[in-house]
Every structure is written in structure tokens, then in C-alpha cells.
Short mmCIF file of C-alpha atoms and ligand atoms in Angstrom, two decimals:
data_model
loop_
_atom_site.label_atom_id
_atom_site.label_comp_id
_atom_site.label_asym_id
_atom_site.label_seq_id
_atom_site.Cartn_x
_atom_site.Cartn_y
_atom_site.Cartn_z
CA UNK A 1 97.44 112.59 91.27
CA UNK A 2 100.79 110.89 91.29
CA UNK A 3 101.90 107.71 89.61
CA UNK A 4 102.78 103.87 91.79
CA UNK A 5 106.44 104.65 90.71
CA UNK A 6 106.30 108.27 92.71
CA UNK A 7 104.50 107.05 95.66
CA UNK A 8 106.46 103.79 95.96
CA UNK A 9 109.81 106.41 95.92
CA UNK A 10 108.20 108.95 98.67
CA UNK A 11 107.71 105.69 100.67
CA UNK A 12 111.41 104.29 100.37
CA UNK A 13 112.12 104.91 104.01
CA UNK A 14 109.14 102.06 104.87
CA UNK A 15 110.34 97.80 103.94
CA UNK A 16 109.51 98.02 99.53
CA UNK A 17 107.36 95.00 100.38
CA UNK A 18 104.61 96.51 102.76
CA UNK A 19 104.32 99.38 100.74
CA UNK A 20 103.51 96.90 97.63
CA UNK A 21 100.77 94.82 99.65
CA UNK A 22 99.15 98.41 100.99
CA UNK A 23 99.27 99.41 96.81
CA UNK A 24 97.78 96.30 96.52
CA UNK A 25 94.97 96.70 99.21
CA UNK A 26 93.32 99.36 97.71
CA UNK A 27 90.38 99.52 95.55
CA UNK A 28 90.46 99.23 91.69
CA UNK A 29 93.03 101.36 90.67
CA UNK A 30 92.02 102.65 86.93
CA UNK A 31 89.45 99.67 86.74
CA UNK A 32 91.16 96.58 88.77
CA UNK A 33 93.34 95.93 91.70
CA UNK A 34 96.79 96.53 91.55
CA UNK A 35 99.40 93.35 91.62
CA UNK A 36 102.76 92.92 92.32
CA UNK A 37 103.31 91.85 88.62
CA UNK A 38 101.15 95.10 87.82
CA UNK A 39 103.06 97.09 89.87
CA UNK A 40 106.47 96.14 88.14
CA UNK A 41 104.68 95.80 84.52
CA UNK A 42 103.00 99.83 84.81
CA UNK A 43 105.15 101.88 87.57
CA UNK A 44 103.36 104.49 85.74
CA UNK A 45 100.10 103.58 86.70
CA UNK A 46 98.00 106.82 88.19
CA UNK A 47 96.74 106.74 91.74
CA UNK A 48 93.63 108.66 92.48
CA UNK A 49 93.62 111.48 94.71
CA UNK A 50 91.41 109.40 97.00
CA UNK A 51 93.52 106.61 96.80
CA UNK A 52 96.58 108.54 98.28
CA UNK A 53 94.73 110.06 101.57
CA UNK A 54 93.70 105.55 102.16
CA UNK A 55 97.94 105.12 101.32
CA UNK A 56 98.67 108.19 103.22
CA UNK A 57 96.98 107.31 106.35
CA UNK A 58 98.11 103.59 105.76
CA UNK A 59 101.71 104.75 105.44
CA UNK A 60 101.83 106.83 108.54
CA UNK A 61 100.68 103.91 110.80
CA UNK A 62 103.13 101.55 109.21
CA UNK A 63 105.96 104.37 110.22
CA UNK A 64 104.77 104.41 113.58
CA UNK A 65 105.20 100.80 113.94
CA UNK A 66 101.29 99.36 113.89
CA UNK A 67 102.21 95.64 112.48
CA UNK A 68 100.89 95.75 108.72
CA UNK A 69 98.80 92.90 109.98
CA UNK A 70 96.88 95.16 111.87
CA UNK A 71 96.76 97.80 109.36
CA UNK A 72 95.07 94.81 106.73
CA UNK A 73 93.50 93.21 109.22
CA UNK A 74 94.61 90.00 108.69
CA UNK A 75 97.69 87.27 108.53
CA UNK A 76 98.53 84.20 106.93
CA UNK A 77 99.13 81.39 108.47
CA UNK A 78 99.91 77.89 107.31
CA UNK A 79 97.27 77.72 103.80
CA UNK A 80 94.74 80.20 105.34
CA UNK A 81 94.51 83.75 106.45
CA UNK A 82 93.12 84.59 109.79
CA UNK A 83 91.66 87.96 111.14
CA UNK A 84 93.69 89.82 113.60
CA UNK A 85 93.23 92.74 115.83
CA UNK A 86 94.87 94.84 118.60
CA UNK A 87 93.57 92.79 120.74
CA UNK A 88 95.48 89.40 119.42
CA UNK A 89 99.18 88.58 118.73
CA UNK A 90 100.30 88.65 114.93
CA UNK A 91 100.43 84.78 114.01
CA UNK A 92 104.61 84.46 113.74
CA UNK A 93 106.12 82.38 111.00
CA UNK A 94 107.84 79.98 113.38
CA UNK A 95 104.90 79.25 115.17
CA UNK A 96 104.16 77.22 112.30
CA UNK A 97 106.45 74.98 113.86
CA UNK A 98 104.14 74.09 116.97
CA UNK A 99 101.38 73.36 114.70
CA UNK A 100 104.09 71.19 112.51
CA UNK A 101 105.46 69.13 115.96
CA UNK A 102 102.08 68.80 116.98
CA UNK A 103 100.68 67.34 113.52
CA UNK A 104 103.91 64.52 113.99
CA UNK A 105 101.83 63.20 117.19
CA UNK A 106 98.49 63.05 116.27
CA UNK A 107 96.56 60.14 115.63
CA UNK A 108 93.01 60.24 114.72
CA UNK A 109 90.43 61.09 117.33
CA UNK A 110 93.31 62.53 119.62
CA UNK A 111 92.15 65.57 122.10
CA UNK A 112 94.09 68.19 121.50
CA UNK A 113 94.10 71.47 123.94
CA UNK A 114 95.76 74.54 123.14
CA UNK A 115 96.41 77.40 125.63
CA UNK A 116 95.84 81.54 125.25
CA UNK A 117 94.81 80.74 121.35
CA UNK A 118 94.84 84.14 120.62
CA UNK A 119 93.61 85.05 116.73
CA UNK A 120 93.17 80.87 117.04
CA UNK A 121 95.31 80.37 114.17
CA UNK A 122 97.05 77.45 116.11
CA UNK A 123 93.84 75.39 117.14
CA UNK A 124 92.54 76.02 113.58
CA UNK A 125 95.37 75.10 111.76
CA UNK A 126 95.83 71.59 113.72
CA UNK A 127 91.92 71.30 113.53
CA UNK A 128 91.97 71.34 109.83
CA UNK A 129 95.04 69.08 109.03
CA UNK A 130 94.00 66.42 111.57
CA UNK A 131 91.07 64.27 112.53
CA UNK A 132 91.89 65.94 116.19
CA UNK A 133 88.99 67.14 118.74
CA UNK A 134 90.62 70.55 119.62
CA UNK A 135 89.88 73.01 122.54
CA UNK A 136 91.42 76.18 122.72
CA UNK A 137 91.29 78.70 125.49
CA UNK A 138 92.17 82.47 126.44
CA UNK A 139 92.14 84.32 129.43
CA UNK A 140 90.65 87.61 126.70
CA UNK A 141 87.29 87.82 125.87
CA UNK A 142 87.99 89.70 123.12
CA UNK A 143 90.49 86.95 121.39
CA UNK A 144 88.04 84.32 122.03
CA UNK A 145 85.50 86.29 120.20
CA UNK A 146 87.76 86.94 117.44
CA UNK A 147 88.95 83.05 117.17
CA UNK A 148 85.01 81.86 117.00
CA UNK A 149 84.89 84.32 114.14
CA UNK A 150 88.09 82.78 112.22
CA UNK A 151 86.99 79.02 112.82
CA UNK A 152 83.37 79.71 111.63
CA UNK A 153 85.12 81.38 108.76
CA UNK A 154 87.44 78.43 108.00
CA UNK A 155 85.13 75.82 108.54
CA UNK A 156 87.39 74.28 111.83
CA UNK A 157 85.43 72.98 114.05
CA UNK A 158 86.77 73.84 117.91
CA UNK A 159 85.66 73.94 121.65
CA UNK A 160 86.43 77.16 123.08
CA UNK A 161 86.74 77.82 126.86
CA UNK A 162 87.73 81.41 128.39
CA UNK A 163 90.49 79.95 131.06
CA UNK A 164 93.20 81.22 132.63
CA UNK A 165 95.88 79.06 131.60
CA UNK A 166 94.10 75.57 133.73
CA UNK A 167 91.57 76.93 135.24
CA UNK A 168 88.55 76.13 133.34
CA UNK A 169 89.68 73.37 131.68
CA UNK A 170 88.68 69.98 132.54
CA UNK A 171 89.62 66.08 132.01
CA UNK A 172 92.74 65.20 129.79
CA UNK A 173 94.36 64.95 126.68
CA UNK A 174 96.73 63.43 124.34
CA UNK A 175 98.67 66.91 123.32
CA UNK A 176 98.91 70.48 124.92
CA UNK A 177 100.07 72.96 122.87
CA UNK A 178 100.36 76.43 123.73
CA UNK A 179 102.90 79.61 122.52
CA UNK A 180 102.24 81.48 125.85
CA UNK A 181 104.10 85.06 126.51
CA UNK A 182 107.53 84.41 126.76
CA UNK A 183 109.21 87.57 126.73
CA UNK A 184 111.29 89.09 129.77
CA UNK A 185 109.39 92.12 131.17
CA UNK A 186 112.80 94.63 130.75
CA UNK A 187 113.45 92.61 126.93
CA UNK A 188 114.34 95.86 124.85
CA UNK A 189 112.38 93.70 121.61
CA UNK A 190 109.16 94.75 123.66
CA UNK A 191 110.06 98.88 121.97
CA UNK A 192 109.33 97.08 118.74
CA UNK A 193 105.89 95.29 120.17
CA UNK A 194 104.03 98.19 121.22
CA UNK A 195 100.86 98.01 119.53
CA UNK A 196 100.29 93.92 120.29
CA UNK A 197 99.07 93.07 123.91
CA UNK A 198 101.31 92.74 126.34
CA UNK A 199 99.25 89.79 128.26
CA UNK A 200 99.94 87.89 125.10
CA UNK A 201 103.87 88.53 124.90
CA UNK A 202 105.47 89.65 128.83
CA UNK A 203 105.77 86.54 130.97
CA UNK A 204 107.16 88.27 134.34
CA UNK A 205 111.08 89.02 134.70
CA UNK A 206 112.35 86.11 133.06
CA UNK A 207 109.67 85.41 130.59
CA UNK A 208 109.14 82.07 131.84
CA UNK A 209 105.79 82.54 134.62
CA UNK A 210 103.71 81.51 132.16
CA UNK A 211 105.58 78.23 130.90
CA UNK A 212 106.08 77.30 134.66
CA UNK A 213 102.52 77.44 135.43
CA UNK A 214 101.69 75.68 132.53
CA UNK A 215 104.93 73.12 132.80
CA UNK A 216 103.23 72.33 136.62
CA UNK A 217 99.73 71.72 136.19
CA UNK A 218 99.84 70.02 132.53
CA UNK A 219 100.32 66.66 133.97
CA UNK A 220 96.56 66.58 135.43
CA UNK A 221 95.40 67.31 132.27
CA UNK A 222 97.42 64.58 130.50
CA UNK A 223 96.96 60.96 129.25
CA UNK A 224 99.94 58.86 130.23
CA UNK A 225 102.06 58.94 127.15
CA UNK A 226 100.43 62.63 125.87
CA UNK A 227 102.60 65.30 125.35
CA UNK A 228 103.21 68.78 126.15
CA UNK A 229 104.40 71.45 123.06
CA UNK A 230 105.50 74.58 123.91
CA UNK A 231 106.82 77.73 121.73
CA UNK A 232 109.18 79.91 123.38
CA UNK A 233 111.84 82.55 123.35
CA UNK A 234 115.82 82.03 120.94
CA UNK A 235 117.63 81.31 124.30
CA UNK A 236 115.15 80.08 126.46
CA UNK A 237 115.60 76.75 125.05
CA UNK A 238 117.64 75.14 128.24
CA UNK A 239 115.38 76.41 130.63
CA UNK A 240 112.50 75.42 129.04
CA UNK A 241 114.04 71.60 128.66
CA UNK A 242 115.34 71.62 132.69
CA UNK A 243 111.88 72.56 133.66
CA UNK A 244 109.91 69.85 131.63
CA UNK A 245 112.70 67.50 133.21
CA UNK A 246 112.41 68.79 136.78
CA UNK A 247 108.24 68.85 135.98
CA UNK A 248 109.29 64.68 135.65
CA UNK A 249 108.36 64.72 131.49
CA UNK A 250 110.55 62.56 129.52
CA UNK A 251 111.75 62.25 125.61
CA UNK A 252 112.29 66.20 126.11
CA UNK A 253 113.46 67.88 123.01
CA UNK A 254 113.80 71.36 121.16
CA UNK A 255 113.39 71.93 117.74
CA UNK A 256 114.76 74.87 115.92
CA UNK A 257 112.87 77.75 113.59
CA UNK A 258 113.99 78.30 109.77
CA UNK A 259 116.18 81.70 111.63
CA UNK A 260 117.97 78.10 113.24
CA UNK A 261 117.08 79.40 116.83
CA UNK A 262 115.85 76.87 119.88
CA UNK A 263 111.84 77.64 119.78
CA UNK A 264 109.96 74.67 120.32
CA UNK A 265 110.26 72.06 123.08
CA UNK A 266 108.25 69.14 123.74
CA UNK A 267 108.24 66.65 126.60
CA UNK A 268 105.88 62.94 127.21
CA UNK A 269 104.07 62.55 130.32
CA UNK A 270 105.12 58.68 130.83
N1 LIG B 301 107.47 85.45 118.93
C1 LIG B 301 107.02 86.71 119.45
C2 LIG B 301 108.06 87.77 119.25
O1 LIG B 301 109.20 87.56 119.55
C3 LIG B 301 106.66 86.59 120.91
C4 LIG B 301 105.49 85.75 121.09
C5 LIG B 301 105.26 85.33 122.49
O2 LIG B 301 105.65 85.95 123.47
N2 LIG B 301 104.61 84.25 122.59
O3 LIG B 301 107.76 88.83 118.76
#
């Protein structure tokens, strides 16, 4: 037995707010769950022996660096939570941004098509705030599978294609979207990433292979006047604009995230 106080002081070492949301992932503690109001209001709250081996094991992942995402199984992301797994990229704050540029261009009906959807949190989120037709694709089975499960859950209705990058995909549309893998294969941030999939966050030496092939082929899948959004690394922001630009786009542009870093850029197909 030991009280939330005690625990949340053995656990100092790990960020004070993961160690409240694993407090508050466990079963009723003495009758209901705990809260972070609870929390503050009864520090001296008693934690069952069981309920320290769940925190224990909890803990121990955390402080070998599994995301906390993974460890709950699930994220938030724009006014819903999605599933995750190993087998998906954690849904980032600043993509919230994509889905935010891409909402600015959408008119009803639109056909939207995002690329390597992971979790789907991106194809969700734009199918729920907009009267958009969305497909969504990944080159993992496993993602796809887990990206039916979230939009069945949420009630967004999608088309969803296994495709590597273009492959699969057919016909055109009025906005590709896609936060591909952008980081450079020797980027020391990947010692950090080690339990998310590579395929979803290495894009070859530079980072960029995946943004190139999608920067060339996107025109064929365009309507004149659609648009191409793409999330990608802090200073990755110039290349991203010459190749869109070299690619023949036009209006090209790059917003920033909330941390004030270049992350998305968008271009129009004339
Ligand atoms: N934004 C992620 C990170 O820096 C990378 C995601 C990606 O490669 N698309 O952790």
C-alpha cells in the first residue's frame, strides 16, 4: 500500500503530467477513478497493492521511452481521440495544422485524398468538419486496419485504399494532403523515436524521398486549381517550397506550428 502523494514522489524522475494521466488510467481507486482535481484535493489517497504492479509496469515503459500514447492506447486529436498502436505514428499536435490548411480549401463535395494515413486521424478529422469525400491510403496493412477501426468508431465516413504513395490510387482530386516521413535517416531525434515505425518517420538521407515522389506524381491526380498540403520537417521548409516550384505548382506557401517552426507547405496545380 502506498498513498498518490508517495508514488507520484518515487516517480519524479518521469514528466509530473504522464504520471497523473497513468494515476488516472487505472481502475476505481477506493470506489471511483482518480482525477487530476482528485489527485491535488487527496494526495493521500491509498493505492492498492494491485494498482501499483498496473503503475509499476506502466512506469517502467514510460522510462524506457514507449510514447504514453502507446502505453494508453490512444491520442487526441483535434475534438476526438483515436486508437494508436506500434504499428502507427503518435498523431503530433502540429499536424493539426494540415487538417486546419486543408479545412481553409474545402468546399462542399470536394475529393479529398490523403497519403500513408496512419492511425487516420488526418482523413477523419477533415471527414468530420467538412462535407468532403475523403480517401486515405497506407502502404501498412496493419494501419489501414487500425484507421477502419477509428472511423467506424467516430462515425467518419472514408474510402480506404492500401497504396504505396500513387500507386493504387486512381482519378483526381481537389486537395492532397499527406504528413509523409520526413526525417533524415542519420537525424539523432530518431534515438528518441524508437518504438514508432520507422516507414512512417525516415524518408532516405535527406528526409525528403518521400515528398519528392509525392511532389512528382501529384499533378496526375489533381484537378486544375486543386492543391497539394504537405507536413514536413522545422528546416525543411525551403526545400519543400523549391520543389513544389520546380514540380511547376504555384501560390506556394509555408505555414508555421504554435513552436513558430516552417511545417506546412502548400502549392495549386494551375
Ligand atoms: N513530427 C514527427 C516528429 O518529429 C515526425 C513525423 C514524420 O516524419 N512525418 O517526431
Amino acid at each position: 500500500m502506498s498513498s498518490v502523494s508517495a508514488w507520484l514522489r518515487a516517480h519524479a524522475d518521469l514528466a509530473r503530467i504522464d504520471c497523473e494521466r497513468l494515476l488516472c488510467e487505472l481502475p476505481a481507486v477506493a470506489g471511483s477513478a482518480l482525477t487530476p482535481a482528485r489527485i491535488r484535493a487527496a494526495p493521500e489517497t491509498t493505492l492498492s497493492d494491485d494498482a501499483l504492479v498496473l503503475l509499476a509496469s506502466w512506469a517502467a515503459r514510460r522510462r524506457a521511452g514507449e510514447p504514453l500514447a502507446y502505453i494508453l492506447g490512444r491520442q487526441g486529436f483535434r475534438a476526438f481521440e483515436v486508437e494508436v498502436s506500434p504499428a502507427v505514428l503518435v498523431p503530433r499536435p502540429e499536424t493539426e495544422h494540415l487538417v486546419e490548411t486543408a479545412l481553409e480549401h474545402l468546399t462542399n463535395g470536394d475529393r479529398v485524398l490523403e497519403l500513408g494515413c496512419g492511425s487516420g486521424a488526418v482523413a477523419i478529422a477533415i471527414a468530420l468538419e467538412s462535407a468532403a469525400r475523403v480517401t486515405a491510403t497506407d502502404v501498412s496493412c496493419a494501419a489501414l486496419a487500425l484507421a477502419r477501426v477509428n472511423a467506424r468508431r467516430l462515425g467518419a465516413a472514408i474510402e480506404w485504399l492500401a497504396s504505396d504513395w500513387f500507386t493504387a490510387v486512381d482519378g483526381r482530386f481537389d486537395l492532397i494532403v499527406s504528413n509523409p516521413p520526413y526525417i533524415a535517416a542519420d537525424d539523432e531525434h530518431l534515438d528518441a523515436l524508437t518504438h514508432e515505425p520507422r516507414l512512417a518517420l525516415v524518408g532516405g538521407p535527406d528526409g525528403l524521398d518521400a515528398i519528392r515522389r509525392i511532389v512528382a506524381a501529384a499533378p496526375d491526380h489533381l484537378r486544375a486549381g486543386g492543391r497539394l498540403i504537405l507536413e514536413h520537417g522545422y528546416d525543411q521548409g525551403a526545400r519543400v517550397r523549391a520543389l513544389l516550384a520546380a514540380r511547376g505548382f504555384v501560390g506556394v506557401a509555408t505555414r508555421h506550428d504554435l513552436a513558430g517552426h516552417e511545417r506546412i507547405t502548400e502549392g495549386q496545380w494551375p
